[in-house]
């Protein structure tokens, strides 16, 4: 079998691609860099927005005034063509739920330049934290405003909302610094680290979600029934409108199907480079709710007892130009390259802490022990080739070559945090040489000097996250403290069964 360094000569020479050794050396230098913060732009010529035409490029680029003027001209044409009245400025909170402000369309250009203000508490922590609970971790006043700055490449007319468009925003403090608890900022930072190391990430989310009928009140309790007819005929008008609407918002659905439970659906997105895969998942979480309401349904990603709504991140590592899959030497061979094995080793090494971000609620974690009848504190982290029961499933078939499905995630996890944490763990595996032991004759065997375990209790997973120095550094001390504080608060104030249905409308 060829190592990474044994790629065909034409690929090795293509546009000056680095060898594996030079990539690893570059990676080690990259991980030592300190990420700089930048004030949000106040002049049109300084506006940072992503380039959706080349997804392997940096997630942001600085446009000149003429470039921005051209982009705004195109948006104005779209607004006039669709007779738009409102534009939503959307940002994700820590749960992955959309928080937005809508503005009249005629104010859009002004808000592009100056941003839209929103109370900081909408995005950080919980709506009503305990008195002084987070005083010791405040970077600035928790009760201050933050500023939503739009990434114009995400501007889309919403098919499921009348005469309304949306634009996904990055968040800044009023002093012009990136909000360090912003999941999208953290994800973009990790993708930039990956780019600086000479790589790019091709990824897609695969989501389960449940469709419920109209709630009924029985004995003072709210009861929702699964829309079981979806299991038989997919309720074509609903699904067709959802899939077509996602397409028009830039989120390409590769397939959809009924899942294992009545009313449970699965949607697979087409793989994309960079931040786009998380943006697509974020769009789905809002769009499916609005389309469902039109058909008298309630859509939920929340996990009820006995139902597992998974959120899988299927991903592969490519060269920075997006031309060569670094996980495989040839298509269809069930064998990860050395680079792929190192990446997988990083995921295995940090699986305990990863599980905290990817299964962030008590109900999410029950599926980790579904195959075990013993009362244990943790279960081994599993991996395998084409084995859907494993936490990390390596699939080598398909036109794009080998990819790893990170199946630790639940559908309630924030997609930006799933993406960021996966990249951070994989990068750590690439720079380390201690976690991969190749078996005899370069077989498919992979073992660790310290086998990893996944805690079954959320409390233990929070401890693992706090003690994981790599993820603390990669995701940021400020974010880790806020996230842990939020989860501890939720554990102390677990909802009763009678109140659980309110999560149907929140965790979407």
Short mmCIF file of C-alpha atoms in Angstrom, two decimals:
data_model
loop_
_atom_site.label_atom_id
_atom_site.label_comp_id
_atom_site.label_asym_id
_atom_site.label_seq_id
_atom_site.Cartn_x
_atom_site.Cartn_y
_atom_site.Cartn_z
CA UNK A 1 0.00 0.00 0.00
CA UNK A 2 1.20 3.53 -0.74
CA UNK A 3 1.77 6.01 2.07
CA UNK A 4 0.64 9.60 1.76
CA UNK A 5 4.02 10.43 0.28
CA UNK A 6 3.47 7.89 -2.51
CA UNK A 7 0.75 9.82 -4.29
CA UNK A 8 0.98 9.81 -8.10
CA UNK A 9 3.66 12.19 -9.34
CA UNK A 10 1.20 14.37 -11.22
CA UNK A 11 -0.79 14.88 -8.00
CA UNK A 12 2.35 15.57 -6.02
CA UNK A 13 3.42 18.23 -8.50
CA UNK A 14 -0.05 19.70 -8.99
CA UNK A 15 0.13 23.39 -8.17
CA UNK A 16 3.01 22.84 -5.81
CA UNK A 17 1.20 20.63 -3.32
CA UNK A 18 3.20 19.93 -0.17
CA UNK A 19 4.42 16.45 0.72
CA UNK A 20 2.98 14.79 3.81
CA UNK A 21 6.17 15.48 5.77
CA UNK A 22 6.11 19.18 4.94
CA UNK A 23 2.39 19.32 5.75
CA UNK A 24 3.00 17.81 9.17
CA UNK A 25 5.84 20.24 9.83
CA UNK A 26 3.66 23.12 8.74
CA UNK A 27 0.82 21.80 10.90
CA UNK A 28 2.94 21.83 14.05
CA UNK A 29 3.91 25.45 13.40
CA UNK A 30 0.27 26.38 12.74
CA UNK A 31 -1.04 24.95 15.99
CA UNK A 32 1.33 27.17 17.94
CA UNK A 33 -0.02 30.36 16.43
CA UNK A 34 -2.20 32.68 18.45
CA UNK A 35 -5.41 33.57 16.61
CA UNK A 36 -5.80 37.30 16.19
CA UNK A 37 -9.09 39.11 16.66
CA UNK A 38 -10.27 41.74 14.23
CA UNK A 39 -12.64 44.61 14.70
CA UNK A 40 -15.78 44.34 12.66
CA UNK A 41 -15.66 46.45 9.53
CA UNK A 42 -17.09 49.94 9.66
CA UNK A 43 -16.22 50.94 6.12
CA UNK A 44 -17.65 49.32 3.01
CA UNK A 45 -14.20 48.64 1.59
CA UNK A 46 -13.26 46.61 4.67
CA UNK A 47 -16.28 44.32 4.67
CA UNK A 48 -15.39 40.65 5.21
CA UNK A 49 -17.66 38.15 3.50
CA UNK A 50 -17.13 34.63 2.24
CA UNK A 51 -16.67 33.61 -1.34
CA UNK A 52 -19.27 30.95 -2.12
CA UNK A 53 -17.81 30.28 -5.58
CA UNK A 54 -14.63 28.62 -4.28
CA UNK A 55 -15.40 26.73 -1.12
CA UNK A 56 -11.79 25.64 -0.53
CA UNK A 57 -10.71 29.23 0.03
CA UNK A 58 -10.52 30.98 3.37
CA UNK A 59 -13.95 31.39 4.96
CA UNK A 60 -13.62 35.16 4.76
CA UNK A 61 -12.08 37.51 2.26
CA UNK A 62 -11.75 41.28 2.20
CA UNK A 63 -13.67 42.81 -0.65
CA UNK A 64 -12.81 46.11 -2.21
CA UNK A 65 -15.44 48.82 -2.45
CA UNK A 66 -16.20 47.99 -6.13
CA UNK A 67 -16.54 44.28 -5.30
CA UNK A 68 -18.91 44.98 -2.44
CA UNK A 69 -20.85 47.42 -4.60
CA UNK A 70 -21.28 44.67 -7.22
CA UNK A 71 -22.45 42.19 -4.58
CA UNK A 72 -24.94 44.71 -3.17
CA UNK A 73 -26.21 45.47 -6.67
CA UNK A 74 -26.99 41.79 -7.18
CA UNK A 75 -28.75 41.57 -3.80
CA UNK A 76 -30.82 44.68 -4.57
CA UNK A 77 -31.91 43.07 -7.84
CA UNK A 78 -33.01 39.96 -5.93
CA UNK A 79 -34.89 42.08 -3.43
CA UNK A 80 -36.72 43.96 -6.16
CA UNK A 81 -37.45 40.83 -8.18
CA UNK A 82 -39.03 39.09 -5.19
CA UNK A 83 -40.69 42.23 -3.78
CA UNK A 84 -39.03 41.61 -0.43
CA UNK A 85 -40.31 43.42 2.62
CA UNK A 86 -38.03 42.05 5.34
CA UNK A 87 -34.56 40.60 5.84
CA UNK A 88 -33.68 38.41 8.81
CA UNK A 89 -30.24 38.83 10.33
CA UNK A 90 -29.64 35.34 11.79
CA UNK A 91 -27.04 34.08 14.26
CA UNK A 92 -26.76 30.85 16.21
CA UNK A 93 -26.95 30.62 19.97
CA UNK A 94 -25.00 28.01 21.94
CA UNK A 95 -27.74 25.42 21.36
CA UNK A 96 -27.63 25.87 17.59
CA UNK A 97 -31.00 27.62 17.55
CA UNK A 98 -31.46 30.60 15.25
CA UNK A 99 -31.72 33.99 16.95
CA UNK A 100 -32.64 36.71 14.54
CA UNK A 101 -33.77 40.26 14.04
CA UNK A 102 -35.86 41.21 11.05
CA UNK A 103 -35.49 44.61 9.44
CA UNK A 104 -37.48 46.36 6.71
CA UNK A 105 -35.81 45.70 3.38
CA UNK A 106 -35.19 49.39 2.64
CA UNK A 107 -32.80 49.56 5.64
CA UNK A 108 -30.71 46.60 4.44
CA UNK A 109 -27.77 48.50 2.93
CA UNK A 110 -27.41 50.66 6.03
CA UNK A 111 -27.43 47.58 8.29
CA UNK A 112 -24.83 45.86 6.10
CA UNK A 113 -22.43 48.66 6.93
CA UNK A 114 -23.23 49.20 10.61
CA UNK A 115 -24.65 45.86 11.65
CA UNK A 116 -27.70 45.01 13.75
CA UNK A 117 -27.60 45.16 17.55
CA UNK A 118 -29.00 42.37 19.71
CA UNK A 119 -28.92 41.76 23.49
CA UNK A 120 -25.93 39.58 24.26
CA UNK A 121 -27.99 37.30 26.50
CA UNK A 122 -29.91 36.04 23.45
CA UNK A 123 -26.85 34.14 22.28
CA UNK A 124 -24.92 33.34 25.45
CA UNK A 125 -25.96 31.01 28.23
CA UNK A 126 -29.59 30.66 29.26
CA UNK A 127 -32.40 33.23 29.25
CA UNK A 128 -32.45 33.57 33.05
CA UNK A 129 -29.09 32.65 34.62
CA UNK A 130 -28.70 32.65 38.38
CA UNK A 131 -27.55 35.87 40.00
CA UNK A 132 -23.81 36.31 39.62
CA UNK A 133 -23.50 32.79 38.14
CA UNK A 134 -21.18 33.87 35.36
CA UNK A 135 -19.59 36.97 36.84
CA UNK A 136 -16.18 35.31 37.03
CA UNK A 137 -16.10 34.46 33.33
CA UNK A 138 -17.45 37.65 31.83
CA UNK A 139 -15.23 39.18 29.19
CA UNK A 140 -17.49 42.21 29.14
CA UNK A 141 -20.88 42.92 30.67
CA UNK A 142 -23.27 40.03 30.05
CA UNK A 143 -26.14 42.48 29.72
CA UNK A 144 -24.52 44.46 26.90
CA UNK A 145 -25.40 44.35 23.21
CA UNK A 146 -23.62 42.43 20.51
CA UNK A 147 -23.51 43.38 16.82
CA UNK A 148 -24.63 41.08 13.99
CA UNK A 149 -22.53 41.60 10.86
CA UNK A 150 -23.92 39.83 7.77
CA UNK A 151 -21.92 37.47 5.56
CA UNK A 152 -23.41 38.55 2.26
CA UNK A 153 -22.71 35.29 0.43
CA UNK A 154 -25.37 33.69 2.66
CA UNK A 155 -28.14 36.09 1.53
CA UNK A 156 -31.06 33.99 0.32
CA UNK A 157 -34.74 34.59 -0.34
CA UNK A 158 -36.69 32.28 1.99
CA UNK A 159 -39.20 30.16 0.04
CA UNK A 160 -41.12 29.30 3.23
CA UNK A 161 -41.55 32.89 4.48
CA UNK A 162 -43.59 35.47 2.61
CA UNK A 163 -41.49 38.24 0.99
CA UNK A 164 -38.62 37.62 3.39
CA UNK A 165 -34.91 36.91 2.96
CA UNK A 166 -32.26 35.89 5.43
CA UNK A 167 -28.54 36.45 5.86
CA UNK A 168 -26.32 34.53 8.30
CA UNK A 169 -24.29 36.80 10.54
CA UNK A 170 -21.06 36.74 12.48
CA UNK A 171 -21.21 38.30 15.93
CA UNK A 172 -19.03 41.01 17.44
CA UNK A 173 -18.88 42.93 20.69
CA UNK A 174 -19.71 46.63 20.59
CA UNK A 175 -15.96 47.31 20.81
CA UNK A 176 -15.44 45.44 17.54
CA UNK A 177 -14.00 42.12 18.74
CA UNK A 178 -15.36 38.73 17.64
CA UNK A 179 -17.67 37.20 20.22
CA UNK A 180 -15.50 34.42 21.65
CA UNK A 181 -18.52 32.27 22.50
CA UNK A 182 -19.87 32.40 18.94
CA UNK A 183 -20.01 28.80 17.58
CA UNK A 184 -19.70 30.00 13.98
CA UNK A 185 -16.64 32.10 14.82
CA UNK A 186 -15.06 29.11 16.57
CA UNK A 187 -15.78 26.85 13.57
CA UNK A 188 -14.32 29.35 11.10
CA UNK A 189 -11.23 29.73 13.30
CA UNK A 190 -10.63 25.97 13.25
CA UNK A 191 -11.15 25.81 9.48
CA UNK A 192 -8.57 28.58 9.09
CA UNK A 193 -6.15 26.57 11.25
CA UNK A 194 -6.76 23.64 8.93
CA UNK A 195 -6.12 25.77 5.86
CA UNK A 196 -2.89 27.16 7.32
CA UNK A 197 -1.76 23.56 7.80
CA UNK A 198 -2.34 22.87 4.09
CA UNK A 199 -5.68 21.04 4.27
CA UNK A 200 -9.39 21.58 3.63
CA UNK A 201 -12.45 19.76 4.96
CA UNK A 202 -15.21 18.28 2.82
CA UNK A 203 -18.20 17.49 5.02
CA UNK A 204 -21.95 17.01 5.19
CA UNK A 205 -24.47 16.53 7.98
CA UNK A 206 -26.95 13.67 8.08
CA UNK A 207 -29.92 14.49 10.32
CA UNK A 208 -32.79 12.58 11.86
CA UNK A 209 -35.79 14.56 13.02
CA UNK A 210 -39.36 13.76 14.04
CA UNK A 211 -42.60 15.08 12.61
CA UNK A 212 -45.48 15.31 15.07
CA UNK A 213 -49.16 15.96 14.55
CA UNK A 214 -50.95 18.91 16.12
CA UNK A 215 -50.62 18.76 19.94
CA UNK A 216 -53.64 17.88 22.02
CA UNK A 217 -54.36 18.66 25.65
CA UNK A 218 -55.18 15.57 27.75
CA UNK A 219 -55.51 15.88 31.52
CA UNK A 220 -53.62 19.19 31.54
CA UNK A 221 -50.69 17.63 29.66
CA UNK A 222 -49.66 18.45 26.13
CA UNK A 223 -49.44 15.34 23.96
CA UNK A 224 -47.95 15.19 20.47
CA UNK A 225 -48.47 12.19 18.20
CA UNK A 226 -45.96 11.06 15.55
CA UNK A 227 -47.08 11.69 12.00
CA UNK A 228 -46.85 7.98 11.20
CA UNK A 229 -48.12 8.34 7.65
CA UNK A 230 -44.69 9.71 6.71
CA UNK A 231 -43.32 6.20 7.15
CA UNK A 232 -45.39 4.97 4.24
CA UNK A 233 -45.62 7.72 1.66
CA UNK A 234 -43.23 10.43 2.91
CA UNK A 235 -46.08 12.96 2.77
CA UNK A 236 -44.77 14.09 -0.59
CA UNK A 237 -46.05 17.71 -0.63
CA UNK A 238 -44.41 18.48 2.73
CA UNK A 239 -41.10 16.80 1.93
CA UNK A 240 -40.98 18.19 -1.61
CA UNK A 241 -41.55 21.75 -0.41
CA UNK A 242 -38.88 21.32 2.28
CA UNK A 243 -36.24 19.86 -0.05
CA UNK A 244 -36.97 22.37 -2.82
CA UNK A 245 -36.89 25.22 -0.30
CA UNK A 246 -33.54 24.07 1.10
CA UNK A 247 -32.15 23.94 -2.45
CA UNK A 248 -33.16 27.55 -3.06
CA UNK A 249 -31.44 28.61 0.16
CA UNK A 250 -28.19 26.99 -1.01
CA UNK A 251 -28.51 23.79 1.04
CA UNK A 252 -28.45 20.85 -1.39
CA UNK A 253 -30.18 17.71 -0.13
CA UNK A 254 -28.57 14.55 -1.51
CA UNK A 255 -31.30 12.20 -0.25
CA UNK A 256 -34.19 11.88 2.19
CA UNK A 257 -35.97 8.87 3.62
CA UNK A 258 -38.11 7.57 6.43
CA UNK A 259 -36.09 6.44 9.41
CA UNK A 260 -36.60 3.77 12.06
CA UNK A 261 -39.49 5.26 14.04
CA UNK A 262 -42.97 6.44 13.04
CA UNK A 263 -42.78 10.04 11.94
CA UNK A 264 -38.96 10.02 11.93
CA UNK A 265 -37.20 11.31 8.81
CA UNK A 266 -33.58 11.38 7.65
CA UNK A 267 -32.06 14.06 5.44
CA UNK A 268 -28.57 13.81 3.94
CA UNK A 269 -26.89 16.93 2.59
CA UNK A 270 -24.48 17.06 -0.32
CA UNK A 271 -20.86 17.39 0.93
CA UNK A 272 -19.36 20.88 0.74
CA UNK A 273 -16.06 22.45 1.67
CA UNK A 274 -15.58 24.76 4.63
CA UNK A 275 -18.26 26.38 6.76
CA UNK A 276 -21.03 25.70 4.23
CA UNK A 277 -21.90 22.29 5.67
CA UNK A 278 -22.67 23.79 9.10
CA UNK A 279 -24.56 26.68 7.47
CA UNK A 280 -26.72 24.11 5.64
CA UNK A 281 -27.49 22.28 8.88
CA UNK A 282 -28.31 25.58 10.58
CA UNK A 283 -30.68 26.44 7.71
CA UNK A 284 -32.45 23.09 8.00
CA UNK A 285 -33.04 23.48 11.73
CA UNK A 286 -35.05 26.65 11.10
CA UNK A 287 -36.57 25.84 7.71
CA UNK A 288 -38.09 22.48 8.63
CA UNK A 289 -39.98 24.09 11.50
CA UNK A 290 -41.54 26.74 9.28
CA UNK A 291 -42.48 24.35 6.49
CA UNK A 292 -43.94 21.87 8.99
CA UNK A 293 -46.23 24.51 10.42
CA UNK A 294 -47.73 25.12 6.99
CA UNK A 295 -48.79 21.44 6.96
CA UNK A 296 -50.07 21.45 10.54
CA UNK A 297 -47.06 19.52 11.84
CA UNK A 298 -44.45 20.16 14.50
CA UNK A 299 -40.86 19.30 13.58
CA UNK A 300 -38.42 18.46 16.36
CA UNK A 301 -34.78 17.42 16.66
CA UNK A 302 -35.20 16.88 20.39
CA UNK A 303 -34.79 13.32 21.63
CA UNK A 304 -37.80 11.86 23.36
CA UNK A 305 -37.63 8.64 25.36
CA UNK A 306 -36.94 5.71 23.04
CA UNK A 307 -36.26 7.87 19.98
CA UNK A 308 -32.74 8.67 18.85
CA UNK A 309 -32.45 11.65 16.52
CA UNK A 310 -28.87 11.51 15.33
CA UNK A 311 -26.77 14.24 13.78
CA UNK A 312 -23.90 12.62 11.90
CA UNK A 313 -20.96 14.58 10.46
CA UNK A 314 -19.58 12.75 7.43
CA UNK A 315 -16.22 14.26 6.52
CA UNK A 316 -12.93 13.78 4.71
CA UNK A 317 -9.65 15.67 4.65
CA UNK A 318 -8.43 17.10 1.33
CA UNK A 319 -5.47 19.10 0.16
CA UNK A 320 -5.91 22.86 0.39
CA UNK A 321 -6.91 23.05 -3.30
CA UNK A 322 -9.68 20.50 -2.78
CA UNK A 323 -8.34 18.11 -5.43
CA UNK A 324 -6.95 15.14 -3.47
CA UNK A 325 -8.66 13.15 -0.73
CA UNK A 326 -5.99 12.67 1.95
CA UNK A 327 -7.85 9.76 3.57
CA UNK A 328 -7.38 7.33 0.69
CA UNK A 329 -4.73 6.30 -1.82
CA UNK A 330 -7.23 4.84 -4.29
CA UNK A 331 -11.01 4.62 -4.50
CA UNK A 332 -12.76 1.59 -3.04
CA UNK A 333 -9.83 0.31 -0.96
CA UNK A 334 -10.77 -0.33 2.67
CA UNK A 335 -7.61 1.21 4.01
CA UNK A 336 -7.03 4.63 5.53
CA UNK A 337 -3.80 6.40 4.67
CA UNK A 338 -1.37 7.36 7.43
CA UNK A 339 -2.94 10.83 7.44
CA UNK A 340 -6.39 9.29 7.79
CA UNK A 341 -5.28 7.07 10.65
CA UNK A 342 -3.73 10.01 12.48
CA UNK A 343 -6.92 12.03 12.05
CA UNK A 344 -9.00 9.11 13.34
CA UNK A 345 -6.64 8.68 16.29
CA UNK A 346 -7.26 12.30 17.23
CA UNK A 347 -11.01 11.73 17.19
CA UNK A 348 -10.61 8.62 19.35
CA UNK A 349 -8.27 10.36 21.78
CA UNK A 350 -10.68 13.24 22.41
CA UNK A 351 -13.95 11.27 22.14
CA UNK A 352 -14.91 11.80 25.80
CA UNK A 353 -14.74 15.59 25.50
CA UNK A 354 -16.22 15.52 21.99
CA UNK A 355 -19.26 13.66 23.27
CA UNK A 356 -20.05 16.54 25.62
CA UNK A 357 -20.42 18.93 22.67
CA UNK A 358 -22.11 16.42 20.38
CA UNK A 359 -24.57 14.84 22.83
CA UNK A 360 -25.20 17.88 25.05
CA UNK A 361 -28.32 16.67 26.89
CA UNK A 362 -29.10 13.81 29.26
CA UNK A 363 -31.50 12.16 26.82
CA UNK A 364 -28.94 12.32 23.98
CA UNK A 365 -26.48 10.13 25.84
CA UNK A 366 -28.79 7.17 26.44
CA UNK A 367 -28.05 5.77 23.00
CA UNK A 368 -24.37 5.35 23.89
CA UNK A 369 -25.33 2.44 26.15
CA UNK A 370 -28.25 1.04 24.17
CA UNK A 371 -26.39 -2.19 23.41
CA UNK A 372 -25.27 -2.73 27.00
CA UNK A 373 -27.43 -4.04 29.83
CA UNK A 374 -24.69 -3.52 32.43
CA UNK A 375 -24.65 -0.44 34.61
CA UNK A 376 -21.43 1.25 33.55
CA UNK A 377 -19.96 4.72 33.89
CA UNK A 378 -18.58 4.69 30.33
CA UNK A 379 -18.41 2.64 27.16
CA UNK A 380 -15.46 2.07 24.78
CA UNK A 381 -15.16 4.35 21.77
CA UNK A 382 -15.59 2.15 18.71
CA UNK A 383 -14.50 2.49 15.09
CA UNK A 384 -14.71 0.25 12.06
CA UNK A 385 -14.92 0.00 8.29
CA UNK A 386 -18.47 0.22 6.94
CA UNK A 387 -19.93 -0.52 10.37
CA UNK A 388 -22.89 1.70 11.20
CA UNK A 389 -22.85 0.63 14.86
CA UNK A 390 -19.48 2.30 15.51
CA UNK A 391 -18.93 5.78 16.91
CA UNK A 392 -16.57 6.46 14.00
CA UNK A 393 -17.59 4.65 10.84
CA UNK A 394 -15.09 4.66 7.96
CA UNK A 395 -16.73 4.41 4.55
CA UNK A 396 -14.50 3.89 1.54
CA UNK A 397 -17.09 3.52 -1.22
CA UNK A 398 -18.51 6.36 -3.29
CA UNK A 399 -17.19 8.81 -5.83
CA UNK A 400 -15.44 11.06 -3.28
CA UNK A 401 -13.45 8.23 -1.70
CA UNK A 402 -12.89 7.47 1.97
CA UNK A 403 -14.70 9.47 4.62
CA UNK A 404 -15.31 9.20 8.36
CA UNK A 405 -18.78 9.43 9.84
CA UNK A 406 -18.63 11.00 13.28
CA UNK A 407 -21.67 9.37 14.87
CA UNK A 408 -21.19 10.74 18.38
CA UNK A 409 -23.55 13.59 17.58
CA UNK A 410 -27.24 14.00 18.28
CA UNK A 411 -29.55 16.20 16.25
CA UNK A 412 -29.79 18.70 19.13
CA UNK A 413 -26.06 19.50 18.97
CA UNK A 414 -24.93 22.81 17.51
CA UNK A 415 -23.59 21.97 14.00
CA UNK A 416 -20.90 24.66 14.19
CA UNK A 417 -19.57 23.18 17.44
CA UNK A 418 -19.66 19.66 15.97
CA UNK A 419 -17.63 20.88 12.99
CA UNK A 420 -15.18 22.89 15.11
CA UNK A 421 -14.55 20.17 17.68
CA UNK A 422 -14.10 17.49 15.00
CA UNK A 423 -11.49 19.61 13.22
CA UNK A 424 -9.70 20.45 16.49
CA UNK A 425 -9.49 16.78 17.51
CA UNK A 426 -8.41 15.67 14.03
CA UNK A 427 -5.71 18.33 13.85
CA UNK A 428 -4.33 17.20 17.19
CA UNK A 429 -4.14 13.66 15.84
CA UNK A 430 -2.23 14.83 12.78
CA UNK A 431 0.43 16.58 14.82
CA UNK A 432 0.88 13.68 17.25
CA UNK A 433 2.82 10.51 16.49
CA UNK A 434 1.99 8.60 19.67
CA UNK A 435 -1.59 7.55 19.07
CA UNK A 436 -1.34 5.49 15.90
CA UNK A 437 0.20 2.03 15.93
CA UNK A 438 0.03 0.35 12.52
CA UNK A 439 -0.41 -3.41 12.68
CA UNK A 440 1.71 -6.12 10.98
CA UNK A 441 2.21 -5.75 7.23
CA UNK A 442 0.55 -2.34 7.33
CA UNK A 443 -2.86 -3.88 7.98
CA UNK A 444 -6.06 -1.99 8.73
CA UNK A 445 -5.50 -2.43 12.46
CA UNK A 446 -5.28 0.70 14.57
CA UNK A 447 -4.76 0.76 18.29
CA UNK A 448 -4.15 3.33 21.01
CA UNK A 449 -1.74 3.27 23.89
CA UNK A 450 -4.63 4.48 26.08
CA UNK A 451 -8.01 3.20 24.78
CA UNK A 452 -10.66 5.92 24.91
CA UNK A 453 -14.02 5.77 26.69
CA UNK A 454 -17.23 7.75 26.32
CA UNK A 455 -18.84 8.84 29.64
CA UNK A 456 -22.52 7.95 29.87
CA UNK A 457 -23.37 10.77 32.27
CA UNK A 458 -23.39 14.35 31.05
CA UNK A 459 -21.74 15.45 34.31
CA UNK A 460 -18.74 13.21 33.58
CA UNK A 461 -18.56 14.43 29.99
CA UNK A 462 -18.43 18.02 31.24
CA UNK A 463 -15.45 17.11 33.41
CA UNK A 464 -13.77 15.47 30.40
CA UNK A 465 -14.29 18.63 28.36
CA UNK A 466 -12.87 20.83 31.10
CA UNK A 467 -9.82 18.58 31.42
CA UNK A 468 -9.12 18.29 27.69
CA UNK A 469 -6.31 20.79 27.19
CA UNK A 470 -6.34 20.50 23.40
CA UNK A 471 -10.02 21.35 23.01
CA UNK A 472 -9.80 24.05 25.67
CA UNK A 473 -7.06 25.76 23.68
CA UNK A 474 -8.68 25.20 20.28
CA UNK A 475 -12.22 26.27 21.20
CA UNK A 476 -11.14 28.91 23.70
CA UNK A 477 -11.21 29.18 27.47
CA UNK A 478 -14.06 31.69 27.39
CA UNK A 479 -16.30 29.41 25.33
CA UNK A 480 -15.55 26.32 27.44
CA UNK A 481 -16.47 28.14 30.65
CA UNK A 482 -19.70 29.51 29.23
CA UNK A 483 -20.70 26.15 27.77
CA UNK A 484 -19.99 24.24 30.98
CA UNK A 485 -21.85 26.86 33.06
CA UNK A 486 -24.86 26.59 30.75
CA UNK A 487 -24.96 22.80 30.94
CA UNK A 488 -24.56 22.73 34.72
CA UNK A 489 -27.45 25.16 35.02
CA UNK A 490 -29.61 22.96 32.80
CA UNK A 491 -28.73 19.86 34.84
CA UNK A 492 -29.75 21.63 38.01
CA UNK A 493 -33.04 22.71 36.47
CA UNK A 494 -34.12 19.67 34.48
CA UNK A 495 -37.59 19.99 33.07
CA UNK A 496 -40.41 17.78 34.27
CA UNK A 497 -42.27 15.53 31.85
CA UNK A 498 -45.25 17.89 31.87
CA UNK A 499 -43.06 20.71 30.53
CA UNK A 500 -41.00 18.67 28.09
CA UNK A 501 -43.06 19.54 25.03
CA UNK A 502 -41.84 23.10 25.06
CA UNK A 503 -38.53 21.70 23.83
CA UNK A 504 -40.32 20.58 20.68
CA UNK A 505 -40.52 24.20 19.66
CA UNK A 506 -37.11 25.29 20.95
CA UNK A 507 -34.61 22.60 19.99
CA UNK A 508 -35.13 22.64 16.27
#
